[in-house]
PDB file of C-alpha atoms in Angstrom:
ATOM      1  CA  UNK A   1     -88.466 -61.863  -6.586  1.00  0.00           C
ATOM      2  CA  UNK A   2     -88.107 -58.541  -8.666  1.00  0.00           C
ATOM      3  CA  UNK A   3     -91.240 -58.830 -10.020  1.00  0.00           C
ATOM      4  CA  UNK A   4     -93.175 -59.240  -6.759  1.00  0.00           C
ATOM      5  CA  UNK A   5     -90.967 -56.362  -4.541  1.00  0.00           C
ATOM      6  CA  UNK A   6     -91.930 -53.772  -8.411  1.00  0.00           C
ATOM      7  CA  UNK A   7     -95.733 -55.023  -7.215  1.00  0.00           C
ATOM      8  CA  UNK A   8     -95.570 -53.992  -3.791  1.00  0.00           C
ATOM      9  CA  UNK A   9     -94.110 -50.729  -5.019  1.00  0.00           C
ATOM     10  CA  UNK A  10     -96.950 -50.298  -7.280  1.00  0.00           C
ATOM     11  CA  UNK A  11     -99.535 -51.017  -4.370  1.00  0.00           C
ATOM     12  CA  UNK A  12    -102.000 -48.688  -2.061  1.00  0.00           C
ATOM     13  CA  UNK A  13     -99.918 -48.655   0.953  1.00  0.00           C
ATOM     14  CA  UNK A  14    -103.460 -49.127   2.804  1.00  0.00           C
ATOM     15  CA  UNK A  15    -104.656 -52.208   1.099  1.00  0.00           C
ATOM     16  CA  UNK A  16    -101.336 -53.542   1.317  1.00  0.00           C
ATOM     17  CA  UNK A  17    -101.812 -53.219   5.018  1.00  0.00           C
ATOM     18  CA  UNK A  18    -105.388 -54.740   5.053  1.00  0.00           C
ATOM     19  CA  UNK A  19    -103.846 -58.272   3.197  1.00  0.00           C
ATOM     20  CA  UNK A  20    -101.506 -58.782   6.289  1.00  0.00           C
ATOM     21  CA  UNK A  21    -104.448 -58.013   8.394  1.00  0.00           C
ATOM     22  CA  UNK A  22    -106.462 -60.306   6.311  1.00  0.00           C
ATOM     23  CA  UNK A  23    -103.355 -62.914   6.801  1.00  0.00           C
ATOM     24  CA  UNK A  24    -103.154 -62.780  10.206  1.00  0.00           C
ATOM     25  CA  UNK A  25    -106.414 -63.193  10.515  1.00  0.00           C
ATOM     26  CA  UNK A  26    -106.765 -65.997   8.248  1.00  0.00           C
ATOM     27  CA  UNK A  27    -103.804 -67.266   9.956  1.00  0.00           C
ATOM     28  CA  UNK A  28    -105.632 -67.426  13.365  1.00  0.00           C
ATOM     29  CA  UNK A  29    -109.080 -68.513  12.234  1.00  0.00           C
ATOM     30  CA  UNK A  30    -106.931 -71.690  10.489  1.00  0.00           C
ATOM     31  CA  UNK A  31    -105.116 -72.552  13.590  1.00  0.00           C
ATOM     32  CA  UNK A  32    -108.457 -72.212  15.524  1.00  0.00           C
ATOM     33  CA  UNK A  33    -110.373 -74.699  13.232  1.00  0.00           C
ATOM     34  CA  UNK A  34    -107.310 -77.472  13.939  1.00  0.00           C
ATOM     35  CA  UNK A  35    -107.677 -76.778  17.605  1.00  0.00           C
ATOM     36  CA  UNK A  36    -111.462 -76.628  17.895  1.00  0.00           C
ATOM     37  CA  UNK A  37    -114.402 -79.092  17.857  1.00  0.00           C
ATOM     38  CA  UNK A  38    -115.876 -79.915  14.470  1.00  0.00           C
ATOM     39  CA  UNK A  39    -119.142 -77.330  14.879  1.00  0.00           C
ATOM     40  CA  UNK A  40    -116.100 -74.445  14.168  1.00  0.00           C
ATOM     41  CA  UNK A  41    -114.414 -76.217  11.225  1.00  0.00           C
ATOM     42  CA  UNK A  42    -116.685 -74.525   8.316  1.00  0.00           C
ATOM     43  CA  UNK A  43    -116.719 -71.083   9.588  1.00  0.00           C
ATOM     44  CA  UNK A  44    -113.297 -70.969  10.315  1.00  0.00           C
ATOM     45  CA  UNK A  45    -112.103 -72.118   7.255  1.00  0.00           C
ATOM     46  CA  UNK A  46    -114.344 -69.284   5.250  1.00  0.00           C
ATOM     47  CA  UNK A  47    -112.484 -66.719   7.274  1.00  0.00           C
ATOM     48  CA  UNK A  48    -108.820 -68.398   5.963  1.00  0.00           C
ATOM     49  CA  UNK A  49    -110.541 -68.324   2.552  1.00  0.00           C
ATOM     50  CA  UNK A  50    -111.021 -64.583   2.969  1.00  0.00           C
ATOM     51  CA  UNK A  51    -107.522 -64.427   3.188  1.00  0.00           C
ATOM     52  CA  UNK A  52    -106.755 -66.240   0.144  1.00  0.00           C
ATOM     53  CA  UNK A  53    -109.032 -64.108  -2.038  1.00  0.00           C
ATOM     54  CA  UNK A  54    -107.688 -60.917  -0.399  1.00  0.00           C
ATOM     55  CA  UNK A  55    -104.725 -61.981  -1.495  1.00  0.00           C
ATOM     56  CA  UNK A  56    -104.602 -60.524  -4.999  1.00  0.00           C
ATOM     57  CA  UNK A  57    -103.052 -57.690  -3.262  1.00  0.00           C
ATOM     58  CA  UNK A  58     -99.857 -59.066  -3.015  1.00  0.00           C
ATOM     59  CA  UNK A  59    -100.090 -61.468  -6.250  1.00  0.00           C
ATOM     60  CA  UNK A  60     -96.993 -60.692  -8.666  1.00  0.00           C
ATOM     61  CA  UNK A  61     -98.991 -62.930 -11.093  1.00  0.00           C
ATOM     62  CA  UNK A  62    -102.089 -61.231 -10.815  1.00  0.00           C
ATOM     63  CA  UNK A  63    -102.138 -59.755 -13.944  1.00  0.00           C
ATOM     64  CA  UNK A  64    -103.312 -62.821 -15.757  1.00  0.00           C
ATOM     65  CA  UNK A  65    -106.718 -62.269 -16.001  1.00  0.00           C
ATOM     66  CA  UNK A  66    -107.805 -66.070 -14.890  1.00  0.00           C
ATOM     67  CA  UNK A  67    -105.492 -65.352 -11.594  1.00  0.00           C
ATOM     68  CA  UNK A  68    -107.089 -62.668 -10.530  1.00  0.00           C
ATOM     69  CA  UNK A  69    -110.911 -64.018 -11.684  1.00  0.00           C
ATOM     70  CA  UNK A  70    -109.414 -66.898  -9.268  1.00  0.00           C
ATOM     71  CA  UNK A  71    -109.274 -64.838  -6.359  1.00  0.00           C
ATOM     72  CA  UNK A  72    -112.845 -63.970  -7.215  1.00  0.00           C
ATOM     73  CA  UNK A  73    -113.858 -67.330  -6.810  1.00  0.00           C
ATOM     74  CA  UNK A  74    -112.364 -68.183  -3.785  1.00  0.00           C
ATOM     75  CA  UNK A  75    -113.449 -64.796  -2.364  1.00  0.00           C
ATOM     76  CA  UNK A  76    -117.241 -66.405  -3.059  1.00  0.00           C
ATOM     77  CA  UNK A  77    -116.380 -69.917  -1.924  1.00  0.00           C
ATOM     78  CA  UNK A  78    -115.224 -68.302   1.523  1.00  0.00           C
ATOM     79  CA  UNK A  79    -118.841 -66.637   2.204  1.00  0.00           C
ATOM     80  CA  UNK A  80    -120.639 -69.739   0.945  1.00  0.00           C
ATOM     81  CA  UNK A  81    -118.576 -71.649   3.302  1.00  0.00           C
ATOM     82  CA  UNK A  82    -118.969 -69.598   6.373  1.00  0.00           C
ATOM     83  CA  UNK A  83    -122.517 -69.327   5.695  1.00  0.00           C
ATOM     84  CA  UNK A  84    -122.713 -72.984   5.925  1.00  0.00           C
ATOM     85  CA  UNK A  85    -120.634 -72.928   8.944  1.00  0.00           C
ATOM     86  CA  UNK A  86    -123.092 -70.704  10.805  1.00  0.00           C
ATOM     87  CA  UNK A  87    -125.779 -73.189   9.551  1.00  0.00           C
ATOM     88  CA  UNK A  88    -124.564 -75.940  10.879  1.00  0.00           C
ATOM     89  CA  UNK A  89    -123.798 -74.025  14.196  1.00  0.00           C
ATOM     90  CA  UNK A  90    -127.559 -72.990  14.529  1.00  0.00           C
ATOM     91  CA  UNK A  91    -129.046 -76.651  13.781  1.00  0.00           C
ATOM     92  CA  UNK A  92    -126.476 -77.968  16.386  1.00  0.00           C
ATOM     93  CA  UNK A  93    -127.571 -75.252  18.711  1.00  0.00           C
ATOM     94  CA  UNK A  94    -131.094 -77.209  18.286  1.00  0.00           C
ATOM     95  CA  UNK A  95    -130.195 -80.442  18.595  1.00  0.00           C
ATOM     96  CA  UNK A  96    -126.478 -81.174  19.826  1.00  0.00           C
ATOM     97  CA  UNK A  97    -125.805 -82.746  16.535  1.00  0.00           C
ATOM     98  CA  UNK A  98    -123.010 -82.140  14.231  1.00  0.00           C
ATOM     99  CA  UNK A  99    -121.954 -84.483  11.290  1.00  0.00           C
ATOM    100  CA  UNK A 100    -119.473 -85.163   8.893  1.00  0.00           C
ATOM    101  CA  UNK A 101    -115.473 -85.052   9.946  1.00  0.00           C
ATOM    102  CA  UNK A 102    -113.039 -81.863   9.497  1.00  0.00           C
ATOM    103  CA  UNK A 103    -111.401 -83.441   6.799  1.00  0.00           C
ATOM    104  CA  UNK A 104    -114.394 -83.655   4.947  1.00  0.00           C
ATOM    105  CA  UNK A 105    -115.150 -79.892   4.947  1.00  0.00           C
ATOM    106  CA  UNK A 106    -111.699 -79.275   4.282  1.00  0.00           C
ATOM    107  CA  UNK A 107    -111.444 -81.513   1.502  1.00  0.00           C
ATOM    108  CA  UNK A 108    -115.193 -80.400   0.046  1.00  0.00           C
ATOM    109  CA  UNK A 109    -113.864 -76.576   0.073  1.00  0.00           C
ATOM    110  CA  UNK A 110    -110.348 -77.574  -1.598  1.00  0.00           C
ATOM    111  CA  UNK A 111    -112.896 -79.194  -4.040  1.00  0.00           C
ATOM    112  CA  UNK A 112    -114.724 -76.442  -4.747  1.00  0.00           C
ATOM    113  CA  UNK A 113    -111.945 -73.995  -5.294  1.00  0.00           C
ATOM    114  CA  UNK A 114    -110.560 -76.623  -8.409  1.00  0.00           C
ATOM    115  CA  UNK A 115    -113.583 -76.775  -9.818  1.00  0.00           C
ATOM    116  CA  UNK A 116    -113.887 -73.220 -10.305  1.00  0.00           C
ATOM    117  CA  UNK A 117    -110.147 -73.008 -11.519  1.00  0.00           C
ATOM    118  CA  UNK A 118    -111.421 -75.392 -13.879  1.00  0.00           C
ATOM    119  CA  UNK A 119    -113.723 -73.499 -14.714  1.00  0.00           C
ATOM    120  CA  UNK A 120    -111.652 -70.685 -15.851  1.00  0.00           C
ATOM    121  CA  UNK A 121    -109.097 -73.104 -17.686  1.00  0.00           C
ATOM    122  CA  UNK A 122    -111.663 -73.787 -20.097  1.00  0.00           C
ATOM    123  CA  UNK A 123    -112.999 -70.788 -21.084  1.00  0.00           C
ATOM    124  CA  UNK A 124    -111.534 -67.979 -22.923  1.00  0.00           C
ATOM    125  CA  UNK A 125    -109.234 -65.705 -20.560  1.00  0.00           C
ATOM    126  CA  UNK A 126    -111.728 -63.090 -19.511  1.00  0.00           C
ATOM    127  CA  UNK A 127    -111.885 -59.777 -20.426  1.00  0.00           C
ATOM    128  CA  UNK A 128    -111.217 -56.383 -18.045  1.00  0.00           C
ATOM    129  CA  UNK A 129    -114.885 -56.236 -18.180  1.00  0.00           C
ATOM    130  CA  UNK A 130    -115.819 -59.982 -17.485  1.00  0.00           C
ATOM    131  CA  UNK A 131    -113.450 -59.628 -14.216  1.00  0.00           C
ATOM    132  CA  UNK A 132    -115.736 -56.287 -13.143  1.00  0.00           C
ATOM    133  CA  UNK A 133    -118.657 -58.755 -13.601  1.00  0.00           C
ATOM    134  CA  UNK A 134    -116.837 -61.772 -11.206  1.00  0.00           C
ATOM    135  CA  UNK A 135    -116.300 -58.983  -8.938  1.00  0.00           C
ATOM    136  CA  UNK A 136    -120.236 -57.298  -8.825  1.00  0.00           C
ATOM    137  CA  UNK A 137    -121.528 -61.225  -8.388  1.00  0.00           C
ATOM    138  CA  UNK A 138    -118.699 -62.162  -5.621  1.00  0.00           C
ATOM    139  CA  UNK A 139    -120.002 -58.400  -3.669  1.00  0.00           C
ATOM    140  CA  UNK A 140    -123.489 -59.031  -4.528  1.00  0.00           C
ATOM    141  CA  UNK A 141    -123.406 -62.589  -2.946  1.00  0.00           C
ATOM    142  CA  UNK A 142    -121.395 -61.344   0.057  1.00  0.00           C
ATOM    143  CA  UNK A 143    -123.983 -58.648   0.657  1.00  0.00           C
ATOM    144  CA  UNK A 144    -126.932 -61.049   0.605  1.00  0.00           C
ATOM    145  CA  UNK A 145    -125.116 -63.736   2.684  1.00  0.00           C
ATOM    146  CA  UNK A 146    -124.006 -61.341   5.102  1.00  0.00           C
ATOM    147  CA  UNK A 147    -127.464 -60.263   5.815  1.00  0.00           C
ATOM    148  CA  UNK A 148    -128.433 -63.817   6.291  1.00  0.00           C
ATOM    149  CA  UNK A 149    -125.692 -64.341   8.566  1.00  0.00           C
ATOM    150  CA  UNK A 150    -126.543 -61.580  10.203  1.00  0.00           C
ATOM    151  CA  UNK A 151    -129.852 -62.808  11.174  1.00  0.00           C
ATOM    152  CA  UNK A 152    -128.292 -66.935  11.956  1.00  0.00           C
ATOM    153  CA  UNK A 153    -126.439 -64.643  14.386  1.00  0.00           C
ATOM    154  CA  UNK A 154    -128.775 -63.607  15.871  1.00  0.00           C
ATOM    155  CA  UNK A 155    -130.936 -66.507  16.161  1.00  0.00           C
ATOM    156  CA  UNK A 156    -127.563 -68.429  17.742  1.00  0.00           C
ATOM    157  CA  UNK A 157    -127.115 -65.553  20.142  1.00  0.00           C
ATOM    158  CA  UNK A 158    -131.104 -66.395  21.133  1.00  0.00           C
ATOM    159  CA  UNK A 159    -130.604 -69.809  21.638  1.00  0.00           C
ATOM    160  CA  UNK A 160    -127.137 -69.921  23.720  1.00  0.00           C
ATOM    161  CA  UNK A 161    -127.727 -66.401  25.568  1.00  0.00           C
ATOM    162  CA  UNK A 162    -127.243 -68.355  29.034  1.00  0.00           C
ATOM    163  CA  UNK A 163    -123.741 -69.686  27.861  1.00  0.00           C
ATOM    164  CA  UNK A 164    -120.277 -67.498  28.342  1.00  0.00           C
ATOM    165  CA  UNK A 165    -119.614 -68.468  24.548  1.00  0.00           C
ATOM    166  CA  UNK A 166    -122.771 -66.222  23.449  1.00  0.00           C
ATOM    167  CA  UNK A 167    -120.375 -62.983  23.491  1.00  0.00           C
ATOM    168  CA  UNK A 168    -118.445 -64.280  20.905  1.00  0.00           C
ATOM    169  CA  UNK A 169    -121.398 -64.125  18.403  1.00  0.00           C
ATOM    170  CA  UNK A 170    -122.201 -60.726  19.029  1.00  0.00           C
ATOM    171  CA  UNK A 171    -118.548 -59.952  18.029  1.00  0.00           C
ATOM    172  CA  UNK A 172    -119.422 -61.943  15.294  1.00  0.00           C
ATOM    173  CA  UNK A 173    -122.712 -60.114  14.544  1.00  0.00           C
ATOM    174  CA  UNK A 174    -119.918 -56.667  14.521  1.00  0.00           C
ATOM    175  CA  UNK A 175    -118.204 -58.679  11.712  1.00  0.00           C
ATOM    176  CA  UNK A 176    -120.493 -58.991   9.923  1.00  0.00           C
ATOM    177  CA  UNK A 177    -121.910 -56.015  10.173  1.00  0.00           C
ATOM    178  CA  UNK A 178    -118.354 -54.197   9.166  1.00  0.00           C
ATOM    179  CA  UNK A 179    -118.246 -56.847   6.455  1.00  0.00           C
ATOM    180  CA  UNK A 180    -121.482 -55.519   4.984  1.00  0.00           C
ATOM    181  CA  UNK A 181    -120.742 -52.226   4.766  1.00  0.00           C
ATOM    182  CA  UNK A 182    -117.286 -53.208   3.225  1.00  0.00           C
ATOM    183  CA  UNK A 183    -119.155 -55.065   0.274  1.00  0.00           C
ATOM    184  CA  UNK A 184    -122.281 -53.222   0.243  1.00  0.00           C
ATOM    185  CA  UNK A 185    -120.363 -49.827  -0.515  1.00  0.00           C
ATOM    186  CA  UNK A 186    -118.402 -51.610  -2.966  1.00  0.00           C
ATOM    187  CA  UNK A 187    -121.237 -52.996  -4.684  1.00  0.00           C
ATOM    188  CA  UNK A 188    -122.794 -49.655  -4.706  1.00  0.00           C
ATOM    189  CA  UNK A 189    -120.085 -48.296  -6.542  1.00  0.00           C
ATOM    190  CA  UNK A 190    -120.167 -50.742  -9.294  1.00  0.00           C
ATOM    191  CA  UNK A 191    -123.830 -50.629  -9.849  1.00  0.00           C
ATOM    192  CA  UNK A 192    -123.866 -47.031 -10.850  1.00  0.00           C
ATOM    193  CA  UNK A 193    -120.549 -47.650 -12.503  1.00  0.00           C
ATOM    194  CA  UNK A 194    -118.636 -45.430 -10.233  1.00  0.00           C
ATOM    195  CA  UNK A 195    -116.164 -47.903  -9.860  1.00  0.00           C
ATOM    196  CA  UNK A 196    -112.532 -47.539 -10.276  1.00  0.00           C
ATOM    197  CA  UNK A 197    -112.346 -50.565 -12.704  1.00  0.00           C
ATOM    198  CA  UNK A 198    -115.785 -49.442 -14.783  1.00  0.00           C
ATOM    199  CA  UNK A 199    -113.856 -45.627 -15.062  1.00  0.00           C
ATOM    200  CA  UNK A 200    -110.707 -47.361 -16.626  1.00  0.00           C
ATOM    201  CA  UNK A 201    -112.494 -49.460 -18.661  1.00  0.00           C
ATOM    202  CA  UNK A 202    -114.469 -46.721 -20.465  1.00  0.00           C
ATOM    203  CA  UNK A 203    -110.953 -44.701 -20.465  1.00  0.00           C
ATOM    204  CA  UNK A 204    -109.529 -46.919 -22.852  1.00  0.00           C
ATOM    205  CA  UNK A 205    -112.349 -48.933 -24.185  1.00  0.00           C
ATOM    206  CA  UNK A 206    -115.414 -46.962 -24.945  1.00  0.00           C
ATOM    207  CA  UNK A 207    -116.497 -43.526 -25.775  1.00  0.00           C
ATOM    208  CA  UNK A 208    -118.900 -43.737 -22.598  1.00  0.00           C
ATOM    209  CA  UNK A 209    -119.197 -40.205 -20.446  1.00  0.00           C
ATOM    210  CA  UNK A 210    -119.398 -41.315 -16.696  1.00  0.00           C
ATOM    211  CA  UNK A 211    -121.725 -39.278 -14.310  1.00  0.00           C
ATOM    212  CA  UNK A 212    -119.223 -39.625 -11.199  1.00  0.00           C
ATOM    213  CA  UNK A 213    -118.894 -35.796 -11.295  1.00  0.00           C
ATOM    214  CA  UNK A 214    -122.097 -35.114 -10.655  1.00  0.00           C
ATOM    215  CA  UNK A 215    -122.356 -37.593  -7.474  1.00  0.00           C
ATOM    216  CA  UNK A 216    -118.611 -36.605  -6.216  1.00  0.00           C
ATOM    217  CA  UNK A 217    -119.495 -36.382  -2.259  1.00  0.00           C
ATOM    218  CA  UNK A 218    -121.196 -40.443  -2.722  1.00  0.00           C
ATOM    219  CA  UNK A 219    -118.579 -41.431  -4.492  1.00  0.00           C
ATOM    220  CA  UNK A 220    -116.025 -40.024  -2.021  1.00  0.00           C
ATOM    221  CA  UNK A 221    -118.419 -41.140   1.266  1.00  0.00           C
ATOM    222  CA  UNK A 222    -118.829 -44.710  -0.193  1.00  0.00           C
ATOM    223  CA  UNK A 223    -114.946 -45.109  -1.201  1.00  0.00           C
ATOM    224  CA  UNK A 224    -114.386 -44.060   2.280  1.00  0.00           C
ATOM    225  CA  UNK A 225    -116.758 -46.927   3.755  1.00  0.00           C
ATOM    226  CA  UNK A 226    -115.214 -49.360   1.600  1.00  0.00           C
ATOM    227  CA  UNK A 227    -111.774 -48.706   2.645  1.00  0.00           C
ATOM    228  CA  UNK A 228    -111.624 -48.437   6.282  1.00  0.00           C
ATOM    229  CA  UNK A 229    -115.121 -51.042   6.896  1.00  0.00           C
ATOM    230  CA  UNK A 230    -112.833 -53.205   4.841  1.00  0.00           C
ATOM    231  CA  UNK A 231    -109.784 -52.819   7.224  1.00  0.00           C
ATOM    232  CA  UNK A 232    -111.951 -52.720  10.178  1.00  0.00           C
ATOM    233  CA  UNK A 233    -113.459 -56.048   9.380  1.00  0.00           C
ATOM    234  CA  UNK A 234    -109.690 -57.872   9.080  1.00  0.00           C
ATOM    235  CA  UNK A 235    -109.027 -56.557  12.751  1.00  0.00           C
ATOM    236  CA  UNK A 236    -112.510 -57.433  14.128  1.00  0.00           C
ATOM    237  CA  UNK A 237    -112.200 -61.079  12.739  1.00  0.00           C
ATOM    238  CA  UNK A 238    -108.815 -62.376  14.181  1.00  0.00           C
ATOM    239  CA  UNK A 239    -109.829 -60.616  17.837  1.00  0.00           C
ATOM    240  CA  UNK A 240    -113.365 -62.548  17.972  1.00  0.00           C
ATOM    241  CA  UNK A 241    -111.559 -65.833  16.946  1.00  0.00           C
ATOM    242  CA  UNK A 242    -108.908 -64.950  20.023  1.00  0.00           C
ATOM    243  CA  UNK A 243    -111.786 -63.819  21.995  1.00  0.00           C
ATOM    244  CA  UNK A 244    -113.941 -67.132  21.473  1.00  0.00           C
ATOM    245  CA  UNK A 245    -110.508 -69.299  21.762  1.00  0.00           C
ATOM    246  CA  UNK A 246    -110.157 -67.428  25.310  1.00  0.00           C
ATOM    247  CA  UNK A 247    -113.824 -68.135  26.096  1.00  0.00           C
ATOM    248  CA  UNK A 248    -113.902 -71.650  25.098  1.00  0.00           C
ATOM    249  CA  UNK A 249    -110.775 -72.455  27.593  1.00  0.00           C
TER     250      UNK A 249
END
């Protein structure tokens, strides 16, 4: 109990703030995938996974390396899983089919997630470097998948236009759109190694000289994205899935 009250202490105030956002939305997307028909079940359940792999935030064990590489994982898993969701949704759209049971996704995700912490239990505890690279593939993946999403959005919107329900997707399509700024700025950021985590790492690692000075007002503009598109996109998912719930009674 010490040890986790010292890591709130130690914690951005703000991103402390976005994890309870990100559980309470989590929280409601979860609830709404128990209370829904089966079409929901995947995307739902990526949202609660976004929760999960926010969660390093408040993690008093997240200084093991292989924790917090963990919450990489399962920050992956929960696009992959949404993406699917929104997959399904469009091919039911088509033809009014939907297969497989909730238990099944459920139990396919859970799956996933120990395979990866398998993963990580056999391999050698990675370094501060090796969890910058977990963290450029899980943005890099987001960023693609969101633009896909994006467009299976869109494509859903198309195809249901007529129905009340169709309003929920373009909250959806706002989402994701937050979502990929959130990432994409991010990602940015660690490509040019402006990152906070590439900075220490050269602090204490390498003689390296970073360039951030020269690119200060970027730097500044894209840490400003990250943060509040980040926050943004916790609020905007637990009102859609409250919006939809409203629209689907």
């Amino acid at each position: 109990m010490e040890q986790f009250i010292e890591l709130l202490s130690q914690v951005n105030t703000f991103e402390l703030i976005r994890t309870i956002f990100w559980g309470l939305a989590g929280a409601i997307s979860f609830y709404f995938s128990i209370g829904n028909a089966r079409v929901w079940t995947s995307i739902s359940i990526g949202f609660f996974l976004i929760f999960l792999g926010q969660a390093y935030a408040i993690n008093p064990w997240v200084h093991y390396y292989k924790l917090s590489a963990f919450h990489n994982i399962v920050g992956t898993v929960a696009i992959v899983v949404i993406t699917h969701g929104f997959l399904e949704y469009y091919v039911f759209c088509r033809t009014f089919e939907i297969s497989g049971k909730k238990v099944t996704v459920y139990l396919f995700s859970l799956l996933i997630l120990v395979a990866g912490g398998l993963f990580l239990f056999v391999n050698p505890t990675p370094s501060p470097n090796t969890i910058r690279n977990f963290k450029i593939v899980e943005n890099a993946i987001w960023v693609f998948l969101s633009i896909m999403n994006l467009e299976l959005i869109r494509k859903i919107y198309v195809a249901i236009k007529d129905s009340p329900i169709s309003k929920g997707f373009i909250a959806f399509g706002i989402v994701f759109f937050l979502i990929f700024l959130w990432r994409g700025s991010e990602l940015y950021l660690q490509i040019f190694q402006w990152d906070k985590d590439w900075q220490d790492i050269i602090a204490v690692m390498t003689d390296e000289v970073s360039d951030i000075d020269k690119f200060a007002d970027r730097v500044q503009i894209s840490a400003l994205v990250n943060k509040y598109a980040g926050f943004l996109s916790s609020l905007s998912v637990g009102g859609t899935f409250i919006y939809i719930y409203r629209l689907l009674r």
